[in-house]
């Protein structure tokens, strides 16, 4: 019977208390140590056998043990109580927390809507890389070396490894989706009909209507005996599906190096119905896309016979279409990831 026995008992009691799993188990341990017939009471009885000198020190230790076990047991009881309160707090009759499912970005939705209209007409939907060769982005599309858009100020050029240039010229971030025309026609024989959604890059200063990155959907169709009237019919059908049957369409002569003849296509203003407003600049018309009959030189570049093949191509800006359709006034809103904007769509 010594003070070191007390500390051994303290250790054993602590382990017992900590490992108890519920009120009943803890009560069993409390009785084992602190009950009237318990270990601590037994030690108090045994104190009688100690000498006068030993008794006070032993008694003090024993009281400390009793107090510390009492408070450990109380703490443990409180922790069981807390857990049971949490258990009881579950109310299966309360309505559940709705899961936040999110939605597709409005640009993705617009791209899908555009591509779906063409898919119904039999066009495939394909994609191409955002890093392009100078050849695919310009040369293959009959854009001559001296054309201003080849200038470093209008295109993001990339540095090749060790400054080396590939045989297809420098690498760049594509400035339009038209290079995918070259890619696809080089790899498959006509007839082809495809639409190509994707990102394009131009070093424009950012403002309400310009962004250094934006999205285009390209489209082209090549076969024998494809005429300008086919282009008109397809784009008419597309624009009526996209903006509603009541819009008027207008084809204005224009110039693109890779199409001849070329046309810009307008729809009657969807805001003022053609009367003239601030959105259409009082003109009553909105410019939507560029188009034309594919230039024979493009066919030569991709290895198609320009005497046999004819086709048309078109390209449109997705942000512009979404802005007009949904009344969005600033292109930067698409890219700021502000949930207050994104959640509206
Ligand atoms: N690539 C042209 C542009 O970015 C659009 C276009 C595509 C025009 C196909 C005609 C034919 O402006």
PDB file of C-alpha atoms and ligand atoms in Angstrom, residues 176 178 181 202 216 218 256 258-259 290-291 313-315, ligand 1:
ATOM      1  CA  UNK A 176     -10.721  33.034 -86.010  1.00  0.00           C
ATOM      2  CA  UNK A 178     -11.708  29.462 -90.120  1.00  0.00           C
ATOM      3  CA  UNK A 181     -11.874  24.643 -92.583  1.00  0.00           C
ATOM      4  CA  UNK A 202      -7.139  38.967 -80.772  1.00  0.00           C
ATOM      5  CA  UNK A 216     -16.974  31.971 -82.749  1.00  0.00           C
ATOM      6  CA  UNK A 218     -17.644  28.636 -88.035  1.00  0.00           C
ATOM      7  CA  UNK A 256     -13.097  38.246 -97.027  1.00  0.00           C
ATOM      8  CA  UNK A 258     -11.180  33.249 -98.215  1.00  0.00           C
ATOM      9  CA  UNK A 259     -14.628  33.708 -99.787  1.00  0.00           C
ATOM     10  CA  UNK A 290     -19.693  36.972 -92.221  1.00  0.00           C
ATOM     11  CA  UNK A 291     -20.123  34.544 -95.093  1.00  0.00           C
ATOM     12  CA  UNK A 313     -18.564  29.239 -95.365  1.00  0.00           C
ATOM     13  CA  UNK A 314     -19.712  31.509 -92.592  1.00  0.00           C
ATOM     14  CA  UNK A 315     -18.538  32.664 -89.187  1.00  0.00           C
TER      15      UNK A 315
HETATM   16  N1  LIG B   1     -13.370  34.323 -90.164  1.00  0.00           N
HETATM   17  C1  LIG B   1     -14.163  35.494 -90.366  1.00  0.00           C
HETATM   18  C2  LIG B   1     -13.941  36.445 -89.182  1.00  0.00           C
HETATM   19  O1  LIG B   1     -13.410  36.042 -88.179  1.00  0.00           O
HETATM   20  C3  LIG B   1     -15.620  35.175 -90.486  1.00  0.00           C
HETATM   21  C4  LIG B   1     -15.956  34.392 -91.728  1.00  0.00           C
HETATM   22  C5  LIG B   1     -15.932  33.021 -91.731  1.00  0.00           C
HETATM   23  C6  LIG B   1     -16.281  35.045 -92.906  1.00  0.00           C
HETATM   24  C7  LIG B   1     -16.227  32.296 -92.869  1.00  0.00           C
HETATM   25  C8  LIG B   1     -16.587  34.353 -94.055  1.00  0.00           C
HETATM   26  C9  LIG B   1     -16.561  32.989 -94.021  1.00  0.00           C
HETATM   27  O2  LIG B   1     -14.293  37.598 -89.238  1.00  0.00           O
END
